[in-house]
Short mmCIF file of N, CA and C in Angstrom, two decimals:
data_model
loop_
_atom_site.label_atom_id
_atom_site.label_comp_id
_atom_site.label_asym_id
_atom_site.label_seq_id
_atom_site.Cartn_x
_atom_site.Cartn_y
_atom_site.Cartn_z
N LYS A 1 100.19 224.83 -10.87
CA LYS A 1 99.37 224.39 -9.76
C LYS A 1 98.34 225.49 -9.47
N ASP A 2 97.11 225.17 -9.81
CA ASP A 2 96.06 226.17 -9.64
C ASP A 2 95.21 225.87 -8.40
N GLU A 3 94.18 226.69 -8.23
CA GLU A 3 93.31 226.55 -7.06
C GLU A 3 92.68 225.17 -6.99
N ALA A 4 92.21 224.64 -8.11
CA ALA A 4 91.57 223.32 -8.11
C ALA A 4 92.54 222.23 -7.66
N TRP A 5 93.78 222.33 -8.06
CA TRP A 5 94.78 221.33 -7.68
C TRP A 5 95.01 221.34 -6.17
N TRP A 6 95.16 222.54 -5.60
CA TRP A 6 95.38 222.65 -4.16
C TRP A 6 94.15 222.18 -3.38
N LYS A 7 92.96 222.60 -3.82
CA LYS A 7 91.74 222.19 -3.12
C LYS A 7 91.57 220.67 -3.16
N GLN A 8 91.78 220.08 -4.33
CA GLN A 8 91.61 218.64 -4.46
C GLN A 8 92.59 217.90 -3.55
N ARG A 9 93.79 218.40 -3.48
CA ARG A 9 94.81 217.75 -2.66
C ARG A 9 94.45 217.80 -1.18
N ILE A 10 94.04 218.95 -0.67
CA ILE A 10 93.74 219.08 0.75
C ILE A 10 92.43 218.39 1.10
N VAL A 11 91.43 218.44 0.20
CA VAL A 11 90.14 217.81 0.45
C VAL A 11 90.30 216.29 0.56
N GLN A 12 91.14 215.74 -0.29
CA GLN A 12 91.36 214.30 -0.28
C GLN A 12 91.93 213.84 1.07
N VAL A 13 92.91 214.55 1.58
CA VAL A 13 93.53 214.17 2.87
C VAL A 13 92.55 214.41 4.01
N ARG A 14 91.80 215.51 3.95
CA ARG A 14 90.82 215.78 5.02
C ARG A 14 89.72 214.73 5.04
N GLU A 15 89.30 214.26 3.89
CA GLU A 15 88.28 213.21 3.81
C GLU A 15 88.82 211.90 4.40
N GLU A 16 90.05 211.58 4.08
CA GLU A 16 90.66 210.38 4.65
C GLU A 16 90.77 210.50 6.17
N LEU A 17 91.12 211.67 6.66
CA LEU A 17 91.19 211.92 8.09
C LEU A 17 89.81 211.73 8.73
N ARG A 18 88.79 212.30 8.12
CA ARG A 18 87.43 212.18 8.65
C ARG A 18 87.00 210.72 8.73
N ARG A 19 87.26 209.95 7.67
CA ARG A 19 86.90 208.52 7.67
C ARG A 19 87.65 207.76 8.76
N ASN A 20 88.94 208.04 8.90
CA ASN A 20 89.73 207.34 9.92
C ASN A 20 89.26 207.70 11.34
N GLU A 21 88.90 208.96 11.55
CA GLU A 21 88.40 209.35 12.87
C GLU A 21 87.07 208.66 13.18
N MET A 22 86.20 208.55 12.18
CA MET A 22 84.92 207.86 12.40
C MET A 22 85.16 206.37 12.67
N PHE A 23 86.09 205.77 11.95
CA PHE A 23 86.40 204.36 12.16
C PHE A 23 86.99 204.14 13.54
N ALA A 24 87.85 205.06 14.00
CA ALA A 24 88.43 204.97 15.34
C ALA A 24 87.34 205.04 16.40
N ASP A 25 86.37 205.94 16.21
CA ASP A 25 85.25 206.03 17.16
C ASP A 25 84.45 204.73 17.19
N ALA A 26 84.20 204.16 16.02
CA ALA A 26 83.45 202.90 15.96
C ALA A 26 84.23 201.77 16.63
N LEU A 27 85.52 201.73 16.40
CA LEU A 27 86.34 200.70 17.04
C LEU A 27 86.34 200.86 18.56
N GLN A 28 86.41 202.09 19.03
CA GLN A 28 86.40 202.32 20.47
C GLN A 28 85.07 201.86 21.07
N THR A 29 83.98 202.11 20.38
CA THR A 29 82.67 201.65 20.84
C THR A 29 82.64 200.12 20.89
N ARG A 30 83.19 199.49 19.87
CA ARG A 30 83.27 198.02 19.83
C ARG A 30 84.10 197.49 21.00
N ILE A 31 85.23 198.11 21.27
CA ILE A 31 86.09 197.69 22.38
C ILE A 31 85.34 197.83 23.71
N ASN A 32 84.65 198.93 23.88
CA ASN A 32 83.88 199.13 25.11
C ASN A 32 82.81 198.06 25.27
N SER A 33 82.14 197.73 24.18
CA SER A 33 81.10 196.69 24.21
C SER A 33 81.70 195.33 24.55
N LEU A 34 82.82 195.00 23.93
CA LEU A 34 83.47 193.72 24.20
C LEU A 34 83.97 193.64 25.64
N THR A 35 84.44 194.75 26.17
CA THR A 35 84.89 194.77 27.56
C THR A 35 83.71 194.48 28.50
N GLY A 36 82.57 195.09 28.21
CA GLY A 36 81.36 194.82 29.01
C GLY A 36 80.93 193.36 28.90
N ASP A 37 80.96 192.83 27.68
CA ASP A 37 80.60 191.42 27.48
C ASP A 37 81.56 190.51 28.23
N PHE A 38 82.83 190.83 28.21
CA PHE A 38 83.84 190.00 28.86
C PHE A 38 83.58 189.91 30.36
N THR A 39 83.29 191.05 30.96
CA THR A 39 83.09 191.06 32.42
C THR A 39 81.78 190.40 32.83
N SER A 40 80.82 190.33 31.91
CA SER A 40 79.52 189.75 32.28
C SER A 40 79.44 188.25 32.02
N ARG A 41 80.46 187.67 31.42
CA ARG A 41 80.44 186.23 31.10
C ARG A 41 81.13 185.42 32.19
N ASP A 42 80.59 184.22 32.44
CA ASP A 42 81.20 183.30 33.39
C ASP A 42 81.94 182.17 32.68
N ASP A 43 81.51 181.83 31.48
CA ASP A 43 82.07 180.72 30.73
C ASP A 43 83.49 181.08 30.25
N PRO A 44 84.49 180.30 30.66
CA PRO A 44 85.88 180.60 30.25
C PRO A 44 86.07 180.57 28.73
N TYR A 45 85.39 179.70 28.02
CA TYR A 45 85.52 179.62 26.57
C TYR A 45 85.01 180.91 25.92
N GLN A 46 83.83 181.36 26.35
CA GLN A 46 83.27 182.59 25.80
C GLN A 46 84.16 183.80 26.14
N ARG A 47 84.67 183.82 27.36
CA ARG A 47 85.56 184.91 27.77
C ARG A 47 86.82 184.94 26.91
N ALA A 48 87.36 183.77 26.59
CA ALA A 48 88.56 183.70 25.76
C ALA A 48 88.28 184.23 24.35
N GLN A 49 87.12 183.85 23.81
CA GLN A 49 86.75 184.35 22.48
C GLN A 49 86.59 185.86 22.47
N ILE A 50 85.92 186.38 23.47
CA ILE A 50 85.70 187.83 23.57
C ILE A 50 87.03 188.55 23.77
N ALA A 51 87.90 187.98 24.59
CA ALA A 51 89.21 188.60 24.82
C ALA A 51 90.01 188.66 23.52
N GLU A 52 89.93 187.62 22.70
CA GLU A 52 90.63 187.60 21.42
C GLU A 52 90.07 188.68 20.48
N GLN A 53 88.75 188.79 20.42
CA GLN A 53 88.12 189.81 19.57
C GLN A 53 88.51 191.21 20.04
N ARG A 54 88.52 191.40 21.35
CA ARG A 54 88.88 192.70 21.91
C ARG A 54 90.34 193.02 21.59
N SER A 55 91.20 192.04 21.71
CA SER A 55 92.62 192.23 21.42
C SER A 55 92.83 192.66 19.96
N ARG A 56 92.14 192.00 19.04
CA ARG A 56 92.24 192.37 17.63
C ARG A 56 91.73 193.79 17.40
N ALA A 57 90.62 194.14 18.06
CA ALA A 57 90.06 195.48 17.90
C ALA A 57 91.01 196.55 18.44
N VAL A 58 91.68 196.25 19.54
CA VAL A 58 92.64 197.21 20.11
C VAL A 58 93.81 197.41 19.16
N LEU A 59 94.31 196.33 18.57
CA LEU A 59 95.40 196.45 17.59
C LEU A 59 94.97 197.28 16.39
N GLU A 60 93.77 197.04 15.91
CA GLU A 60 93.25 197.81 14.77
C GLU A 60 93.08 199.28 15.14
N LEU A 61 92.62 199.54 16.36
CA LEU A 61 92.46 200.92 16.82
C LEU A 61 93.81 201.63 16.86
N ASP A 62 94.83 200.95 17.33
CA ASP A 62 96.17 201.54 17.34
C ASP A 62 96.63 201.90 15.94
N ARG A 63 96.36 201.00 14.98
CA ARG A 63 96.75 201.27 13.59
C ARG A 63 96.00 202.48 13.04
N VAL A 64 94.70 202.55 13.32
CA VAL A 64 93.88 203.65 12.81
C VAL A 64 94.30 204.97 13.45
N LYS A 65 94.63 204.95 14.74
CA LYS A 65 95.10 206.18 15.39
C LYS A 65 96.40 206.66 14.78
N ALA A 66 97.27 205.74 14.40
CA ALA A 66 98.51 206.12 13.72
C ALA A 66 98.19 206.76 12.37
N ASP A 67 97.20 206.21 11.67
CA ASP A 67 96.78 206.80 10.39
C ASP A 67 96.21 208.20 10.58
N VAL A 68 95.46 208.40 11.65
CA VAL A 68 94.89 209.72 11.95
C VAL A 68 96.02 210.73 12.15
N GLU A 69 97.01 210.35 12.93
CA GLU A 69 98.14 211.26 13.17
C GLU A 69 98.90 211.54 11.87
N LEU A 70 99.07 210.53 11.05
CA LEU A 70 99.74 210.71 9.76
C LEU A 70 98.96 211.68 8.88
N ASN A 71 97.63 211.55 8.86
CA ASN A 71 96.80 212.45 8.05
C ASN A 71 96.89 213.88 8.58
N ARG A 72 96.92 214.05 9.89
CA ARG A 72 97.05 215.40 10.45
C ARG A 72 98.38 216.02 10.05
N LYS A 73 99.43 215.20 10.05
CA LYS A 73 100.74 215.69 9.63
C LYS A 73 100.73 216.05 8.14
N LYS A 74 100.06 215.23 7.33
CA LYS A 74 99.97 215.53 5.89
C LYS A 74 99.27 216.87 5.66
N ILE A 75 98.19 217.11 6.40
CA ILE A 75 97.46 218.37 6.26
C ILE A 75 98.37 219.54 6.64
N ALA A 76 99.08 219.41 7.75
CA ALA A 76 99.99 220.48 8.16
C ALA A 76 101.09 220.70 7.12
N ASP A 77 101.59 219.62 6.55
CA ASP A 77 102.63 219.73 5.53
C ASP A 77 102.10 220.42 4.27
N ILE A 78 100.89 220.07 3.86
CA ILE A 78 100.29 220.70 2.67
C ILE A 78 100.08 222.19 2.93
N GLU A 79 99.57 222.53 4.12
CA GLU A 79 99.34 223.93 4.46
C GLU A 79 100.66 224.70 4.47
N ASP A 80 101.71 224.08 5.01
CA ASP A 80 103.02 224.73 5.05
C ASP A 80 103.58 224.91 3.64
N GLU A 81 103.45 223.87 2.83
CA GLU A 81 103.92 223.94 1.44
C GLU A 81 103.18 225.04 0.67
N ALA A 82 101.87 225.13 0.89
CA ALA A 82 101.07 226.15 0.22
C ALA A 82 101.48 227.55 0.67
N ARG A 83 101.73 227.69 1.97
CA ARG A 83 102.15 228.99 2.49
C ARG A 83 103.47 229.41 1.85
N ARG A 84 104.42 228.47 1.77
CA ARG A 84 105.73 228.79 1.17
C ARG A 84 105.61 229.09 -0.32
N ALA A 85 104.61 228.48 -0.97
CA ALA A 85 104.42 228.70 -2.40
C ALA A 85 103.61 229.97 -2.68
N GLY A 86 103.13 230.64 -1.63
CA GLY A 86 102.37 231.87 -1.82
C GLY A 86 100.94 231.65 -2.23
N VAL A 87 100.41 230.48 -1.89
CA VAL A 87 99.02 230.15 -2.24
C VAL A 87 98.08 230.92 -1.30
N PRO A 88 97.05 231.57 -1.82
CA PRO A 88 96.09 232.24 -0.94
C PRO A 88 95.42 231.24 0.00
N PRO A 89 95.23 231.61 1.27
CA PRO A 89 94.66 230.69 2.26
C PRO A 89 93.27 230.16 1.86
N GLY A 90 92.50 230.93 1.13
CA GLY A 90 91.17 230.50 0.71
C GLY A 90 91.17 229.29 -0.20
N TRP A 91 92.27 229.05 -0.86
CA TRP A 91 92.36 227.91 -1.76
C TRP A 91 92.36 226.58 -1.02
N LEU A 92 92.71 226.62 0.25
CA LEU A 92 92.80 225.38 1.04
C LEU A 92 91.57 225.14 1.91
N ARG A 93 90.55 225.94 1.76
CA ARG A 93 89.36 225.76 2.58
C ARG A 93 88.35 224.90 1.90
#
């Protein structure tokens, strides 16, 4: 296991974390927008549709947040494994 192997491993998880965090931010923006739309509508049919879309977005956000936490744990595990293996810290940057 050389420097390239360790770097590739940590970079891959960090990239996945970055993508999931950006997706979570986008979902939160969508939820906020749908909440505003819901409160501004009078038509019960439109409100029901918006509520359904918002509900799906909230469920997806919960899933993505769980993925973010999993990625953070993976990074910590890789860093711990590298430390125990005597890998120089610079290899993980």
